[in-house]
């Protein structure tokens, strides 16, 4: 889907894209040389991924009294360089950082984010994720 392809947006495209990439909004990130990806437009259904990595894992949850909309999509934008093999969907992402994998899922109606970690540096990855998510 190409947004803003209509002629009326011709002179606003750069400005709109700049706003979407801005750290205040974090709506999209550069996917390749010509494409930007907005996680809130990804498919809703969970994608397939190899589960055998998660045999020895560390699991934790962030629970919310009020679940803010878009918290995970902003997280995906922030951590886009760590996405493993394009394994992301609207409500989840598989990350790889420093020999460690993280499966991060938003369970909106349960008002929580579930994170499963496996690999050599689970504690470092968790700490790094917490620091980056505080700015969300």
PDB file of N, CA and C in Angstrom, residues 27-62:
ATOM      1  N   UNK A  27       6.279   6.563  14.460  1.00  0.00           N
ATOM      2  CA  UNK A  27       5.229   5.852  13.731  1.00  0.00           C
ATOM      3  C   UNK A  27       5.813   4.884  12.719  1.00  0.00           C
ATOM      4  N   UNK A  28       7.005   5.187  12.168  1.00  0.00           N
ATOM      5  CA  UNK A  28       7.574   4.306  11.152  1.00  0.00           C
ATOM      6  C   UNK A  28       9.095   4.323  11.222  1.00  0.00           C
ATOM      7  N   UNK A  29       9.700   3.386  10.496  1.00  0.00           N
ATOM      8  CA  UNK A  29      11.151   3.337  10.379  1.00  0.00           C
ATOM      9  C   UNK A  29      11.508   2.912   8.964  1.00  0.00           C
ATOM     10  N   UNK A  30      12.738   3.207   8.567  1.00  0.00           N
ATOM     11  CA  UNK A  30      13.209   2.871   7.228  1.00  0.00           C
ATOM     12  C   UNK A  30      13.449   1.370   7.154  1.00  0.00           C
ATOM     13  N   UNK A  31      12.737   0.701   6.263  1.00  0.00           N
ATOM     14  CA  UNK A  31      12.811  -0.752   6.118  1.00  0.00           C
ATOM     15  C   UNK A  31      13.912  -1.137   5.133  1.00  0.00           C
ATOM     16  N   UNK A  32      13.944  -0.481   3.993  1.00  0.00           N
ATOM     17  CA  UNK A  32      15.006  -0.665   3.013  1.00  0.00           C
ATOM     18  C   UNK A  32      15.216   0.667   2.297  1.00  0.00           C
ATOM     19  N   UNK A  33      15.934   0.659   1.189  1.00  0.00           N
ATOM     20  CA  UNK A  33      16.277   1.919   0.523  1.00  0.00           C
ATOM     21  C   UNK A  33      15.067   2.739   0.083  1.00  0.00           C
ATOM     22  N   UNK A  34      13.961   2.081  -0.237  1.00  0.00           N
ATOM     23  CA  UNK A  34      12.802   2.788  -0.779  1.00  0.00           C
ATOM     24  C   UNK A  34      11.552   2.680   0.088  1.00  0.00           C
ATOM     25  N   UNK A  35      11.609   1.912   1.152  1.00  0.00           N
ATOM     26  CA  UNK A  35      10.391   1.580   1.891  1.00  0.00           C
ATOM     27  C   UNK A  35      10.511   1.951   3.358  1.00  0.00           C
ATOM     28  N   UNK A  36       9.425   2.465   3.886  1.00  0.00           N
ATOM     29  CA  UNK A  36       9.290   2.700   5.321  1.00  0.00           C
ATOM     30  C   UNK A  36       8.199   1.783   5.829  1.00  0.00           C
ATOM     31  N   UNK A  37       8.361   1.304   7.058  1.00  0.00           N
ATOM     32  CA  UNK A  37       7.395   0.389   7.639  1.00  0.00           C
ATOM     33  C   UNK A  37       6.740   1.038   8.855  1.00  0.00           C
ATOM     34  N   UNK A  38       5.416   0.991   8.890  1.00  0.00           N
ATOM     35  CA  UNK A  38       4.649   1.476  10.035  1.00  0.00           C
ATOM     36  C   UNK A  38       4.044   0.246  10.720  1.00  0.00           C
ATOM     37  N   UNK A  39       4.551  -0.145  11.899  1.00  0.00           N
ATOM     38  CA  UNK A  39       4.098  -1.368  12.554  1.00  0.00           C
ATOM     39  C   UNK A  39       2.590  -1.442  12.789  1.00  0.00           C
ATOM     40  N   UNK A  40       1.918  -0.311  12.992  1.00  0.00           N
ATOM     41  CA  UNK A  40       0.482  -0.354  13.226  1.00  0.00           C
ATOM     42  C   UNK A  40      -0.284  -0.771  11.972  1.00  0.00           C
ATOM     43  N   UNK A  41       0.384  -0.858  10.822  1.00  0.00           N
ATOM     44  CA  UNK A  41      -0.250  -1.322   9.591  1.00  0.00           C
ATOM     45  C   UNK A  41       0.105  -2.772   9.267  1.00  0.00           C
ATOM     46  N   UNK A  42       0.895  -3.404  10.135  1.00  0.00           N
ATOM     47  CA  UNK A  42       1.249  -4.814   9.927  1.00  0.00           C
ATOM     48  C   UNK A  42       0.031  -5.706  10.163  1.00  0.00           C
ATOM     49  N   UNK A  43       0.083  -6.936   9.652  1.00  0.00           N
ATOM     50  CA  UNK A  43      -1.023  -7.879   9.919  1.00  0.00           C
ATOM     51  C   UNK A  43      -1.204  -8.117  11.418  1.00  0.00           C
ATOM     52  N   UNK A  44      -2.434  -8.372  11.815  1.00  0.00           N
ATOM     53  CA  UNK A  44      -2.781  -8.605  13.223  1.00  0.00           C
ATOM     54  C   UNK A  44      -2.356 -10.002  13.661  1.00  0.00           C
ATOM     55  N   UNK A  45      -2.472 -10.981  12.782  1.00  0.00           N
ATOM     56  CA  UNK A  45      -2.188 -12.370  13.143  1.00  0.00           C
ATOM     57  C   UNK A  45      -0.716 -12.588  13.437  1.00  0.00           C
ATOM     58  N   UNK A  46      -0.466 -13.347  14.496  1.00  0.00           N
ATOM     59  CA  UNK A  46       0.901 -13.677  14.885  1.00  0.00           C
ATOM     60  C   UNK A  46       1.566 -14.474  13.778  1.00  0.00           C
ATOM     61  N   UNK A  47       2.808 -14.150  13.478  1.00  0.00           N
ATOM     62  CA  UNK A  47       3.535 -14.839  12.428  1.00  0.00           C
ATOM     63  C   UNK A  47       4.165 -16.116  12.969  1.00  0.00           C
ATOM     64  N   UNK A  48       4.618 -16.959  12.070  1.00  0.00           N
ATOM     65  CA  UNK A  48       5.285 -18.186  12.489  1.00  0.00           C
ATOM     66  C   UNK A  48       6.759 -17.892  12.754  1.00  0.00           C
ATOM     67  N   UNK A  49       7.287 -18.524  13.780  1.00  0.00           N
ATOM     68  CA  UNK A  49       8.699 -18.398  14.115  1.00  0.00           C
ATOM     69  C   UNK A  49       9.120 -19.687  14.790  1.00  0.00           C
ATOM     70  N   UNK A  50      10.403 -19.934  14.805  1.00  0.00           N
ATOM     71  CA  UNK A  50      10.954 -21.158  15.378  1.00  0.00           C
ATOM     72  C   UNK A  50      10.899 -21.085  16.897  1.00  0.00           C
ATOM     73  N   UNK A  51      10.166 -21.992  17.519  1.00  0.00           N
ATOM     74  CA  UNK A  51       9.990 -21.974  18.976  1.00  0.00           C
ATOM     75  C   UNK A  51      11.080 -22.731  19.727  1.00  0.00           C
ATOM     76  N   UNK A  52      11.879 -23.515  19.043  1.00  0.00           N
ATOM     77  CA  UNK A  52      12.878 -24.327  19.740  1.00  0.00           C
ATOM     78  C   UNK A  52      13.933 -23.479  20.434  1.00  0.00           C
ATOM     79  N   UNK A  53      14.080 -22.228  20.051  1.00  0.00           N
ATOM     80  CA  UNK A  53      15.038 -21.364  20.723  1.00  0.00           C
ATOM     81  C   UNK A  53      14.644 -21.143  22.169  1.00  0.00           C
ATOM     82  N   UNK A  54      13.345 -21.195  22.447  1.00  0.00           N
ATOM     83  CA  UNK A  54      12.849 -20.803  23.753  1.00  0.00           C
ATOM     84  C   UNK A  54      12.701 -22.000  24.694  1.00  0.00           C
ATOM     85  N   UNK A  55      13.710 -22.877  24.732  1.00  0.00           N
ATOM     86  CA  UNK A  55      13.659 -24.016  25.639  1.00  0.00           C
ATOM     87  C   UNK A  55      14.050 -23.589  27.056  1.00  0.00           C
ATOM     88  N   UNK A  56      15.130 -22.850  27.194  1.00  0.00           N
ATOM     89  CA  UNK A  56      15.539 -22.283  28.489  1.00  0.00           C
ATOM     90  C   UNK A  56      15.334 -20.791  28.380  1.00  0.00           C
ATOM     91  N   UNK A  57      14.367 -20.315  29.083  1.00  0.00           N
ATOM     92  CA  UNK A  57      14.009 -18.922  28.892  1.00  0.00           C
ATOM     93  C   UNK A  57      13.736 -18.195  30.199  1.00  0.00           C
ATOM     94  N   UNK A  58      13.743 -16.913  30.073  1.00  0.00           N
ATOM     95  CA  UNK A  58      13.422 -16.002  31.167  1.00  0.00           C
ATOM     96  C   UNK A  58      12.196 -15.237  30.687  1.00  0.00           C
ATOM     97  N   UNK A  59      11.117 -15.264  31.459  1.00  0.00           N
ATOM     98  CA  UNK A  59       9.869 -14.617  31.046  1.00  0.00           C
ATOM     99  C   UNK A  59       9.497 -13.563  32.080  1.00  0.00           C
ATOM    100  N   UNK A  60       9.122 -12.404  31.613  1.00  0.00           N
ATOM    101  CA  UNK A  60       8.601 -11.392  32.517  1.00  0.00           C
ATOM    102  C   UNK A  60       7.511 -10.608  31.814  1.00  0.00           C
ATOM    103  N   UNK A  61       6.731  -9.906  32.598  1.00  0.00           N
ATOM    104  CA  UNK A  61       5.576  -9.173  32.078  1.00  0.00           C
ATOM    105  C   UNK A  61       5.562  -7.759  32.636  1.00  0.00           C
ATOM    106  N   UNK A  62       5.078  -6.862  31.794  1.00  0.00           N
ATOM    107  CA  UNK A  62       4.741  -5.519  32.244  1.00  0.00           C
ATOM    108  C   UNK A  62       3.217  -5.458  32.247  1.00  0.00           C
TER     109      UNK A  62
END
